[in-house]
PDB file of N, CA and C in Angstrom:
ATOM      1  N   UNK A   1       0.917  -1.249   0.124  1.00 69.00           N
ATOM      2  CA  UNK A   1       0.169  -0.332  -0.676  1.00 69.00           C
ATOM      3  C   UNK A   1       0.407   1.019  -0.031  1.00 69.00           C
ATOM      4  N   UNK A   2       2.307   1.525   0.544  1.00 77.00           N
ATOM      5  CA  UNK A   2       2.715   2.600   0.159  1.00 77.00           C
ATOM      6  C   UNK A   2       3.356   3.504  -0.127  1.00 77.00           C
ATOM      7  N   UNK A   3       4.338   1.731  -1.193  1.00 82.00           N
ATOM      8  CA  UNK A   3       4.338   2.442  -2.384  1.00 82.00           C
ATOM      9  C   UNK A   3       3.172   2.911  -3.843  1.00 82.00           C
ATOM     10  N   UNK A   4       2.133   2.270  -3.730  1.00 84.00           N
ATOM     11  CA  UNK A   4       1.135   2.589  -4.751  1.00 84.00           C
ATOM     12  C   UNK A   4       0.720   4.371  -4.202  1.00 84.00           C
ATOM     13  N   UNK A   5       1.054   4.466  -2.866  1.00 88.00           N
ATOM     14  CA  UNK A   5       1.100   6.012  -2.337  1.00 88.00           C
ATOM     15  C   UNK A   5       1.935   6.936  -2.516  1.00 88.00           C
ATOM     16  N   UNK A   6       3.967   6.183  -2.449  1.00 91.00           N
ATOM     17  CA  UNK A   6       4.469   6.689  -3.037  1.00 91.00           C
ATOM     18  C   UNK A   6       4.313   6.899  -4.756  1.00 91.00           C
ATOM     19  N   UNK A   7       3.992   5.673  -5.096  1.00 91.00           N
ATOM     20  CA  UNK A   7       4.010   6.601  -6.680  1.00 91.00           C
ATOM     21  C   UNK A   7       2.588   6.501  -6.610  1.00 91.00           C
ATOM     22  N   UNK A   8       1.326   7.448  -6.219  1.00 90.00           N
ATOM     23  CA  UNK A   8       0.559   8.484  -6.493  1.00 90.00           C
ATOM     24  C   UNK A   8       1.280  10.084  -6.653  1.00 90.00           C
ATOM     25  N   UNK A   9       1.711  10.083  -5.204  1.00 88.00           N
ATOM     26  CA  UNK A   9       2.625  11.673  -4.984  1.00 88.00           C
ATOM     27  C   UNK A   9       3.380  11.911  -6.204  1.00 88.00           C
ATOM     28  N   UNK A  10       4.391  11.052  -5.839  1.00 89.00           N
ATOM     29  CA  UNK A  10       5.825  11.083  -7.561  1.00 89.00           C
ATOM     30  C   UNK A  10       5.168  11.443  -8.584  1.00 89.00           C
ATOM     31  N   UNK A  11       3.327  10.966  -8.859  1.00 90.00           N
ATOM     32  CA  UNK A  11       2.858  11.426  -9.762  1.00 90.00           C
ATOM     33  C   UNK A  11       2.251  12.614 -10.561  1.00 90.00           C
ATOM     34  N   UNK A  12       1.991  12.765  -9.087  1.00 88.00           N
ATOM     35  CA  UNK A  12       0.889  14.225  -8.623  1.00 88.00           C
ATOM     36  C   UNK A  12       1.994  15.557  -8.872  1.00 88.00           C
ATOM     37  N   UNK A  13       3.113  14.947  -8.527  1.00 88.00           N
ATOM     38  CA  UNK A  13       4.887  15.945  -8.270  1.00 88.00           C
ATOM     39  C   UNK A  13       4.254  15.727  -9.613  1.00 88.00           C
ATOM     40  N   UNK A  14       4.875  14.950 -10.147  1.00 90.00           N
ATOM     41  CA  UNK A  14       5.406  15.327 -11.338  1.00 90.00           C
ATOM     42  C   UNK A  14       3.695  16.042 -12.547  1.00 90.00           C
ATOM     43  N   UNK A  15       2.695  15.940 -11.781  1.00 89.00           N
ATOM     44  CA  UNK A  15       1.787  16.508 -13.275  1.00 89.00           C
ATOM     45  C   UNK A  15       2.187  17.809 -12.078  1.00 89.00           C
ATOM     46  N   UNK A  16       2.152  18.994 -11.543  1.00 90.00           N
ATOM     47  CA  UNK A  16       2.630  19.788 -10.789  1.00 90.00           C
ATOM     48  C   UNK A  16       3.801  20.469 -11.219  1.00 90.00           C
ATOM     49  N   UNK A  17       4.564  19.661 -11.667  1.00 91.00           N
ATOM     50  CA  UNK A  17       5.806  20.761 -11.829  1.00 91.00           C
ATOM     51  C   UNK A  17       6.155  21.426 -13.613  1.00 91.00           C
ATOM     52  N   UNK A  18       4.878  21.898 -13.939  1.00 91.00           N
ATOM     53  CA  UNK A  18       4.866  21.463 -15.122  1.00 91.00           C
ATOM     54  C   UNK A  18       6.134  22.929 -16.225  1.00 91.00           C
ATOM     55  N   UNK A  19       7.192  23.098 -15.612  1.00 91.00           N
ATOM     56  CA  UNK A  19       8.115  23.844 -16.208  1.00 91.00           C
ATOM     57  C   UNK A  19       9.181  22.649 -15.994  1.00 91.00           C
ATOM     58  N   UNK A  20       9.072  21.270 -14.927  1.00 90.00           N
ATOM     59  CA  UNK A  20       9.680  20.056 -15.248  1.00 90.00           C
ATOM     60  C   UNK A  20      11.081  20.535 -14.737  1.00 90.00           C
ATOM     61  N   UNK A  21      11.595  21.138 -14.119  1.00 92.00           N
ATOM     62  CA  UNK A  21      13.230  20.575 -13.025  1.00 92.00           C
ATOM     63  C   UNK A  21      13.227  20.685 -11.693  1.00 92.00           C
ATOM     64  N   UNK A  22      11.493  20.473 -11.742  1.00 89.00           N
ATOM     65  CA  UNK A  22      11.989  18.918 -10.622  1.00 89.00           C
ATOM     66  C   UNK A  22      11.853  18.553  -9.017  1.00 89.00           C
ATOM     67  N   UNK A  23      11.131  20.589  -8.856  1.00 90.00           N
ATOM     68  CA  UNK A  23      11.308  21.523  -8.065  1.00 90.00           C
ATOM     69  C   UNK A  23       9.540  22.771  -7.844  1.00 90.00           C
ATOM     70  N   UNK A  24       8.360  22.275  -7.364  1.00 90.00           N
ATOM     71  CA  UNK A  24       7.481  23.059  -7.124  1.00 90.00           C
ATOM     72  C   UNK A  24       7.991  24.442  -6.710  1.00 90.00           C
ATOM     73  N   UNK A  25       7.613  25.342  -7.683  1.00 93.00           N
ATOM     74  CA  UNK A  25       8.081  26.844  -7.217  1.00 93.00           C
ATOM     75  C   UNK A  25       6.575  26.755  -6.571  1.00 93.00           C
ATOM     76  N   UNK A  26       6.503  28.039  -6.272  1.00 94.00           N
ATOM     77  CA  UNK A  26       5.724  29.201  -5.500  1.00 94.00           C
ATOM     78  C   UNK A  26       4.167  29.433  -6.339  1.00 94.00           C
ATOM     79  N   UNK A  27       4.133  28.715  -7.483  1.00 93.00           N
ATOM     80  CA  UNK A  27       2.932  28.819  -8.385  1.00 93.00           C
ATOM     81  C   UNK A  27       2.555  27.975  -8.184  1.00 93.00           C
ATOM     82  N   UNK A  28       3.954  26.853  -8.998  1.00 92.00           N
ATOM     83  CA  UNK A  28       2.489  25.427  -8.801  1.00 92.00           C
ATOM     84  C   UNK A  28       1.851  24.903  -7.398  1.00 92.00           C
ATOM     85  N   UNK A  29       2.925  25.425  -6.652  1.00 93.00           N
ATOM     86  CA  UNK A  29       2.392  24.781  -5.227  1.00 93.00           C
ATOM     87  C   UNK A  29       0.544  25.511  -5.279  1.00 93.00           C
ATOM     88  N   UNK A  30       0.935  26.423  -5.706  1.00 94.00           N
ATOM     89  CA  UNK A  30      -0.799  27.487  -5.010  1.00 94.00           C
ATOM     90  C   UNK A  30      -1.435  25.824  -6.451  1.00 94.00           C
ATOM     91  N   UNK A  31      -1.118  26.173  -7.657  1.00 92.00           N
ATOM     92  CA  UNK A  31      -2.059  25.180  -7.904  1.00 92.00           C
ATOM     93  C   UNK A  31      -3.131  24.228  -7.282  1.00 92.00           C
ATOM     94  N   UNK A  32      -1.873  23.394  -6.412  1.00 91.00           N
ATOM     95  CA  UNK A  32      -1.929  22.511  -5.641  1.00 91.00           C
ATOM     96  C   UNK A  32      -2.923  22.381  -4.596  1.00 91.00           C
ATOM     97  N   UNK A  33      -3.110  23.699  -3.836  1.00 94.00           N
ATOM     98  CA  UNK A  33      -3.462  24.700  -2.796  1.00 94.00           C
ATOM     99  C   UNK A  33      -4.929  24.331  -3.447  1.00 94.00           C
ATOM    100  N   UNK A  34      -5.099  25.003  -4.192  1.00 94.00           N
ATOM    101  CA  UNK A  34      -5.488  25.492  -5.498  1.00 94.00           C
ATOM    102  C   UNK A  34      -7.533  23.783  -5.491  1.00 94.00           C
ATOM    103  N   UNK A  35      -5.837  23.132  -6.195  1.00 92.00           N
ATOM    104  CA  UNK A  35      -7.149  21.333  -6.598  1.00 92.00           C
ATOM    105  C   UNK A  35      -7.168  21.197  -5.266  1.00 92.00           C
ATOM    106  N   UNK A  36      -6.529  21.688  -3.940  1.00 92.00           N
ATOM    107  CA  UNK A  36      -7.394  20.020  -2.644  1.00 92.00           C
ATOM    108  C   UNK A  36      -8.758  20.969  -1.813  1.00 92.00           C
ATOM    109  N   UNK A  37      -7.892  22.502  -2.149  1.00 93.00           N
ATOM    110  CA  UNK A  37      -9.566  23.302  -1.861  1.00 93.00           C
ATOM    111  C   UNK A  37     -10.674  22.883  -2.303  1.00 93.00           C
ATOM    112  N   UNK A  38     -10.617  23.378  -4.369  1.00 92.00           N
ATOM    113  CA  UNK A  38     -11.692  22.897  -5.086  1.00 92.00           C
ATOM    114  C   UNK A  38     -12.247  21.333  -5.175  1.00 92.00           C
ATOM    115  N   UNK A  39     -11.635  20.467  -5.112  1.00 91.00           N
ATOM    116  CA  UNK A  39     -11.702  18.810  -3.924  1.00 91.00           C
ATOM    117  C   UNK A  39     -12.929  19.254  -3.066  1.00 91.00           C
ATOM    118  N   UNK A  40     -11.673  19.284  -2.015  1.00 91.00           N
ATOM    119  CA  UNK A  40     -12.458  19.574  -0.672  1.00 91.00           C
ATOM    120  C   UNK A  40     -14.259  19.836  -0.588  1.00 91.00           C
ATOM    121  N   UNK A  41     -14.315  21.129  -1.197  1.00 89.00           N
ATOM    122  CA  UNK A  41     -14.757  22.039  -1.459  1.00 89.00           C
ATOM    123  C   UNK A  41     -16.135  20.965  -1.512  1.00 89.00           C
ATOM    124  N   UNK A  42     -16.210  20.467  -2.969  1.00 88.00           N
ATOM    125  CA  UNK A  42     -17.012  19.696  -3.807  1.00 88.00           C
ATOM    126  C   UNK A  42     -17.180  18.751  -3.130  1.00 88.00           C
ATOM    127  N   UNK A  43     -15.930  17.480  -2.518  1.00 87.00           N
ATOM    128  CA  UNK A  43     -17.020  16.778  -1.556  1.00 87.00           C
ATOM    129  C   UNK A  43     -17.527  16.939  -0.460  1.00 87.00           C
ATOM    130  N   UNK A  44     -18.057  18.197   0.228  1.00 86.00           N
ATOM    131  CA  UNK A  44     -18.501  18.588   1.529  1.00 86.00           C
ATOM    132  C   UNK A  44     -20.011  18.963   0.207  1.00 86.00           C
ATOM    133  N   UNK A  45     -20.139  19.084  -0.679  1.00 82.00           N
ATOM    134  CA  UNK A  45     -21.697  18.846  -1.012  1.00 82.00           C
ATOM    135  C   UNK A  45     -21.842  17.683  -1.490  1.00 82.00           C
ATOM    136  N   UNK A  46     -21.343  17.443  -1.279  1.00 84.00           N
ATOM    137  CA  UNK A  46     -21.905  15.624  -2.080  1.00 84.00           C
ATOM    138  C   UNK A  46     -21.679  15.248  -1.251  1.00 84.00           C
ATOM    139  N   UNK A  47     -20.998  16.051   0.736  1.00 83.00           N
ATOM    140  CA  UNK A  47     -21.760  15.683   1.760  1.00 83.00           C
ATOM    141  C   UNK A  47     -23.105  16.134   2.511  1.00 83.00           C
ATOM    142  N   UNK A  48     -23.371  16.771   2.063  1.00 78.00           N
ATOM    143  CA  UNK A  48     -24.242  18.442   2.716  1.00 78.00           C
ATOM    144  C   UNK A  48     -25.607  16.822   2.655  1.00 78.00           C
ATOM    145  N   UNK A  49     -26.489  17.436   4.049  1.00 79.00           N
ATOM    146  CA  UNK A  49     -26.631  17.364   3.610  1.00 79.00           C
ATOM    147  C   UNK A  49     -28.987  18.107   2.746  1.00 79.00           C
ATOM    148  N   UNK A  50     -29.286  17.208   2.846  1.00 78.00           N
ATOM    149  CA  UNK A  50     -30.752  18.262   1.459  1.00 78.00           C
ATOM    150  C   UNK A  50     -30.967  18.871   1.853  1.00 78.00           C
ATOM    151  N   UNK A  51     -31.684  20.096   0.870  1.00 74.00           N
ATOM    152  CA  UNK A  51     -32.149  21.848   2.378  1.00 74.00           C
ATOM    153  C   UNK A  51     -31.240  22.250   0.861  1.00 74.00           C
ATOM    154  N   UNK A  52     -32.446  23.975   0.392  1.00 71.00           N
ATOM    155  CA  UNK A  52     -31.316  24.505   0.336  1.00 71.00           C
ATOM    156  C   UNK A  52     -30.970  25.196   0.579  1.00 71.00           C
ATOM    157  N   UNK A  53     -29.996  26.135  -0.398  1.00 72.00           N
ATOM    158  CA  UNK A  53     -29.322  26.746   0.098  1.00 72.00           C
ATOM    159  C   UNK A  53     -27.632  26.646   0.259  1.00 72.00           C
ATOM    160  N   UNK A  54     -26.818  27.357  -0.076  1.00 71.00           N
ATOM    161  CA  UNK A  54     -25.008  26.849   0.094  1.00 71.00           C
ATOM    162  C   UNK A  54     -25.536  25.983   1.350  1.00 71.00           C
ATOM    163  N   UNK A  55     -24.406  24.176   1.677  1.00 68.00           N
ATOM    164  CA  UNK A  55     -24.628  23.744   2.669  1.00 68.00           C
ATOM    165  C   UNK A  55     -23.018  22.731   2.853  1.00 68.00           C
ATOM    166  N   UNK A  56     -22.546  22.620   3.712  1.00 71.00           N
ATOM    167  CA  UNK A  56     -21.517  22.053   3.778  1.00 71.00           C
ATOM    168  C   UNK A  56     -21.958  20.826   4.644  1.00 71.00           C
ATOM    169  N   UNK A  57     -21.159  19.304   4.285  1.00 69.00           N
ATOM    170  CA  UNK A  57     -21.074  18.174   4.781  1.00 69.00           C
ATOM    171  C   UNK A  57     -19.880  18.096   5.905  1.00 69.00           C
ATOM    172  N   UNK A  58     -19.625  17.300   5.571  1.00 69.00           N
ATOM    173  CA  UNK A  58     -18.369  16.464   6.903  1.00 69.00           C
ATOM    174  C   UNK A  58     -17.377  16.794   5.243  1.00 69.00           C
ATOM    175  N   UNK A  59     -15.788  17.216   5.467  1.00 61.00           N
ATOM    176  CA  UNK A  59     -14.579  17.285   4.384  1.00 61.00           C
ATOM    177  C   UNK A  59     -14.323  16.122   3.723  1.00 61.00           C
ATOM    178  N   UNK A  60     -13.015  15.742   3.295  1.00 58.00           N
ATOM    179  CA  UNK A  60     -12.354  14.731   3.293  1.00 58.00           C
ATOM    180  C   UNK A  60     -11.803  14.593   4.709  1.00 58.00           C
ATOM    181  N   UNK A  61     -11.249  12.852   5.044  1.00 57.00           N
ATOM    182  CA  UNK A  61     -10.353  12.472   5.959  1.00 57.00           C
ATOM    183  C   UNK A  61     -12.185  12.751   7.780  1.00 57.00           C
ATOM    184  N   UNK A  62     -11.366  13.057   9.091  1.00 53.00           N
ATOM    185  CA  UNK A  62     -12.344  13.603  10.037  1.00 53.00           C
ATOM    186  C   UNK A  62     -12.444  15.243  10.260  1.00 53.00           C
ATOM    187  N   UNK A  63     -14.002  15.512  11.003  1.00 50.00           N
ATOM    188  CA  UNK A  63     -14.358  16.897  10.896  1.00 50.00           C
ATOM    189  C   UNK A  63     -15.711  16.605  11.682  1.00 50.00           C
ATOM    190  N   UNK A  64     -16.635  17.929  10.721  1.00 48.00           N
ATOM    191  CA  UNK A  64     -18.183  18.177  11.545  1.00 48.00           C
ATOM    192  C   UNK A  64     -18.300  17.779  10.460  1.00 48.00           C
ATOM    193  N   UNK A  65     -19.417  18.748  10.628  1.00 47.00           N
ATOM    194  CA  UNK A  65     -20.837  18.805   9.578  1.00 47.00           C
ATOM    195  C   UNK A  65     -20.240  20.330   9.298  1.00 47.00           C
ATOM    196  N   UNK A  66     -20.980  20.783   7.878  1.00 46.00           N
ATOM    197  CA  UNK A  66     -21.194  21.790   7.926  1.00 46.00           C
ATOM    198  C   UNK A  66     -21.739  23.234   8.637  1.00 46.00           C
ATOM    199  N   UNK A  67     -22.954  22.636   9.076  1.00 45.00           N
ATOM    200  CA  UNK A  67     -23.751  23.823   9.524  1.00 45.00           C
ATOM    201  C   UNK A  67     -22.726  24.994  10.512  1.00 45.00           C
ATOM    202  N   UNK A  68     -23.478  25.679  10.571  1.00 42.00           N
ATOM    203  CA  UNK A  68     -23.180  26.792  11.247  1.00 42.00           C
ATOM    204  C   UNK A  68     -24.254  26.976  12.312  1.00 42.00           C
ATOM    205  N   UNK A  69     -24.457  26.226  13.644  1.00 43.00           N
ATOM    206  CA  UNK A  69     -25.037  26.170  14.854  1.00 43.00           C
ATOM    207  C   UNK A  69     -24.155  27.332  16.215  1.00 43.00           C
ATOM    208  N   UNK A  70     -24.303  28.208  16.609  1.00 41.00           N
ATOM    209  CA  UNK A  70     -23.379  29.106  17.793  1.00 41.00           C
ATOM    210  C   UNK A  70     -24.419  29.095  18.416  1.00 41.00           C
ATOM    211  N   UNK A  71     -22.923  29.057  19.759  1.00 43.00           N
ATOM    212  CA  UNK A  71     -23.451  28.952  21.780  1.00 43.00           C
ATOM    213  C   UNK A  71     -23.138  29.483  21.808  1.00 43.00           C
ATOM    214  N   UNK A  72     -24.572  30.617  21.885  1.00 45.00           N
ATOM    215  CA  UNK A  72     -23.964  31.836  22.676  1.00 45.00           C
ATOM    216  C   UNK A  72     -24.227  31.148  24.707  1.00 45.00           C
ATOM    217  N   UNK A  73     -23.024  31.995  25.592  1.00 44.00           N
ATOM    218  CA  UNK A  73     -23.240  31.736  26.830  1.00 44.00           C
ATOM    219  C   UNK A  73     -24.270  32.651  27.175  1.00 44.00           C
ATOM    220  N   UNK A  74     -25.228  32.299  28.749  1.00 45.00           N
ATOM    221  CA  UNK A  74     -25.723  32.590  29.491  1.00 45.00           C
ATOM    222  C   UNK A  74     -25.292  34.522  29.562  1.00 45.00           C
ATOM    223  N   UNK A  75     -24.139  34.445  29.608  1.00 47.00           N
ATOM    224  CA  UNK A  75     -23.393  35.940  30.399  1.00 47.00           C
ATOM    225  C   UNK A  75     -22.915  36.384  28.743  1.00 47.00           C
ATOM    226  N   UNK A  76     -23.555  36.816  27.622  1.00 42.00           N
ATOM    227  CA  UNK A  76     -23.521  37.213  26.737  1.00 42.00           C
ATOM    228  C   UNK A  76     -24.540  38.909  27.038  1.00 42.00           C
ATOM    229  N   UNK A  77     -25.727  39.015  27.265  1.00 44.00           N
ATOM    230  CA  UNK A  77     -26.446  39.912  27.587  1.00 44.00           C
ATOM    231  C   UNK A  77     -27.011  40.151  25.416  1.00 44.00           C
ATOM    232  N   UNK A  78     -27.509  41.328  25.514  1.00 42.00           N
ATOM    233  CA  UNK A  78     -27.893  41.668  24.615  1.00 42.00           C
ATOM    234  C   UNK A  78     -27.140  41.483  23.047  1.00 42.00           C
ATOM    235  N   UNK A  79     -25.921  41.120  22.885  1.00 41.00           N
ATOM    236  CA  UNK A  79     -25.057  40.024  22.182  1.00 41.00           C
ATOM    237  C   UNK A  79     -25.404  39.453  21.166  1.00 41.00           C
ATOM    238  N   UNK A  80     -25.497  39.232  19.619  1.00 41.00           N
ATOM    239  CA  UNK A  80     -26.282  38.467  18.589  1.00 41.00           C
ATOM    240  C   UNK A  80     -24.969  36.519  19.217  1.00 41.00           C
ATOM    241  N   UNK A  81     -25.933  35.737  19.795  1.00 41.00           N
ATOM    242  CA  UNK A  81     -25.367  34.813  19.627  1.00 41.00           C
ATOM    243  C   UNK A  81     -25.112  33.773  18.786  1.00 41.00           C
ATOM    244  N   UNK A  82     -23.513  33.614  18.595  1.00 42.00           N
ATOM    245  CA  UNK A  82     -22.975  32.614  17.489  1.00 42.00           C
ATOM    246  C   UNK A  82     -23.258  32.962  16.578  1.00 42.00           C
ATOM    247  N   UNK A  83     -23.311  34.550  15.757  1.00 40.00           N
ATOM    248  CA  UNK A  83     -23.540  34.905  14.201  1.00 40.00           C
ATOM    249  C   UNK A  83     -22.550  34.380  14.043  1.00 40.00           C
ATOM    250  N   UNK A  84     -22.117  33.305  12.544  1.00 40.00           N
ATOM    251  CA  UNK A  84     -20.311  32.838  11.898  1.00 40.00           C
ATOM    252  C   UNK A  84     -20.961  33.090  10.532  1.00 40.00           C
ATOM    253  N   UNK A  85     -19.549  33.662   9.856  1.00 44.00           N
ATOM    254  CA  UNK A  85     -19.205  33.161   8.945  1.00 44.00           C
ATOM    255  C   UNK A  85     -18.421  32.700   8.289  1.00 44.00           C
ATOM    256  N   UNK A  86     -19.000  32.188   6.757  1.00 45.00           N
ATOM    257  CA  UNK A  86     -18.391  31.332   6.852  1.00 45.00           C
ATOM    258  C   UNK A  86     -17.180  31.823   5.449  1.00 45.00           C
ATOM    259  N   UNK A  87     -15.666  31.544   4.538  1.00 48.00           N
ATOM    260  CA  UNK A  87     -14.873  32.214   3.344  1.00 48.00           C
ATOM    261  C   UNK A  87     -15.217  31.400   2.457  1.00 48.00           C
ATOM    262  N   UNK A  88     -15.089  31.403   1.474  1.00 46.00           N
ATOM    263  CA  UNK A  88     -14.329  29.415   0.775  1.00 46.00           C
ATOM    264  C   UNK A  88     -13.546  30.147  -0.304  1.00 46.00           C
ATOM    265  N   UNK A  89     -13.047  29.760  -0.323  1.00 48.00           N
ATOM    266  CA  UNK A  89     -11.673  29.306  -1.948  1.00 48.00           C
ATOM    267  C   UNK A  89     -12.159  28.904  -2.717  1.00 48.00           C
ATOM    268  N   UNK A  90     -11.566  29.401  -3.806  1.00 44.00           N
ATOM    269  CA  UNK A  90     -12.284  30.110  -5.696  1.00 44.00           C
ATOM    270  C   UNK A  90     -10.603  29.833  -5.810  1.00 44.00           C
ATOM    271  N   UNK A  91     -10.621  29.049  -7.719  1.00 44.00           N
ATOM    272  CA  UNK A  91      -9.503  29.283  -7.610  1.00 44.00           C
ATOM    273  C   UNK A  91     -10.089  29.821 -10.000  1.00 44.00           C
ATOM    274  N   UNK A  92      -9.115  30.468  -9.950  1.00 44.00           N
ATOM    275  CA  UNK A  92      -9.691  31.556 -11.099  1.00 44.00           C
ATOM    276  C   UNK A  92      -8.131  31.223 -12.409  1.00 44.00           C
ATOM    277  N   UNK A  93      -8.035  30.694 -13.361  1.00 47.00           N
ATOM    278  CA  UNK A  93      -7.211  31.198 -13.466  1.00 47.00           C
ATOM    279  C   UNK A  93      -5.736  30.424 -13.352  1.00 47.00           C
ATOM    280  N   UNK A  94      -6.181  29.455 -12.423  1.00 46.00           N
ATOM    281  CA  UNK A  94      -4.914  29.076 -12.145  1.00 46.00           C
ATOM    282  C   UNK A  94      -4.208  29.394 -10.864  1.00 46.00           C
ATOM    283  N   UNK A  95      -5.370  30.645 -10.714  1.00 43.00           N
ATOM    284  CA  UNK A  95      -4.738  31.671  -9.070  1.00 43.00           C
ATOM    285  C   UNK A  95      -4.594  31.020  -8.271  1.00 43.00           C
ATOM    286  N   UNK A  96      -4.962  30.833  -7.282  1.00 46.00           N
ATOM    287  CA  UNK A  96      -5.353  30.326  -5.484  1.00 46.00           C
ATOM    288  C   UNK A  96      -5.850  31.972  -4.633  1.00 46.00           C
ATOM    289  N   UNK A  97      -7.641  31.868  -4.562  1.00 43.00           N
ATOM    290  CA  UNK A  97      -7.474  32.719  -4.088  1.00 43.00           C
ATOM    291  C   UNK A  97      -8.525  33.004  -2.749  1.00 43.00           C
ATOM    292  N   UNK A  98      -9.020  33.391  -1.735  1.00 44.00           N
ATOM    293  CA  UNK A  98     -10.068  33.178  -0.453  1.00 44.00           C
ATOM    294  C   UNK A  98     -11.060  34.589  -0.968  1.00 44.00           C
ATOM    295  N   UNK A  99     -11.720  34.431  -0.698  1.00 42.00           N
ATOM    296  CA  UNK A  99     -13.044  35.670  -0.132  1.00 42.00           C
ATOM    297  C   UNK A  99     -13.949  35.442   1.371  1.00 42.00           C
ATOM    298  N   UNK A 100     -14.131  36.656   1.714  1.00 44.00           N
ATOM    299  CA  UNK A 100     -14.489  36.541   2.939  1.00 44.00           C
ATOM    300  C   UNK A 100     -13.439  35.659   4.055  1.00 44.00           C
ATOM    301  N   UNK A 101     -13.185  34.421   4.624  1.00 44.00           N
ATOM    302  CA  UNK A 101     -12.485  34.725   5.608  1.00 44.00           C
ATOM    303  C   UNK A 101     -13.452  34.316   7.041  1.00 44.00           C
ATOM    304  N   UNK A 102     -13.711  33.424   8.205  1.00 42.00           N
ATOM    305  CA  UNK A 102     -14.237  34.016   9.471  1.00 42.00           C
ATOM    306  C   UNK A 102     -14.251  34.712   9.743  1.00 42.00           C
ATOM    307  N   UNK A 103     -15.694  35.069  10.007  1.00 44.00           N
ATOM    308  CA  UNK A 103     -15.960  36.635  10.705  1.00 44.00           C
ATOM    309  C   UNK A 103     -17.802  35.868  11.696  1.00 44.00           C
ATOM    310  N   UNK A 104     -17.201  36.812  12.811  1.00 41.00           N
ATOM    311  CA  UNK A 104     -17.584  35.237  14.660  1.00 41.00           C
ATOM    312  C   UNK A 104     -17.672  37.370  15.140  1.00 41.00           C
ATOM    313  N   UNK A 105     -18.757  36.915  15.980  1.00 43.00           N
ATOM    314  CA  UNK A 105     -20.480  38.473  16.367  1.00 43.00           C
ATOM    315  C   UNK A 105     -20.324  37.221  17.928  1.00 43.00           C
ATOM    316  N   UNK A 106     -20.863  38.238  18.595  1.00 44.00           N
ATOM    317  CA  UNK A 106     -20.927  37.736  20.284  1.00 44.00           C
ATOM    318  C   UNK A 106     -22.007  38.205  20.708  1.00 44.00           C
TER     319      UNK A 106
END
């Protein structure tokens, strides 16, 4: 199994090394990050619970669900309890960037 994993990794690295210099440049590395982001995002949509709107299920590996439910403590007073936003990474023309980030209000 480990040999298959090493072969798969070598194949991926060769695919990413677009200028064939046996090293990954920053731009080539960003392509890896962008591909992983897109693949993970698609997997979260595949495992999302049914419903309307933009929803996420668990991504690759171990993790929680994509629902955003806040848990406020009683001493928060009149603050908005658990309002919480997600950013999403996108790839455009070979360069990855993200919109949003994490916004929290208490």
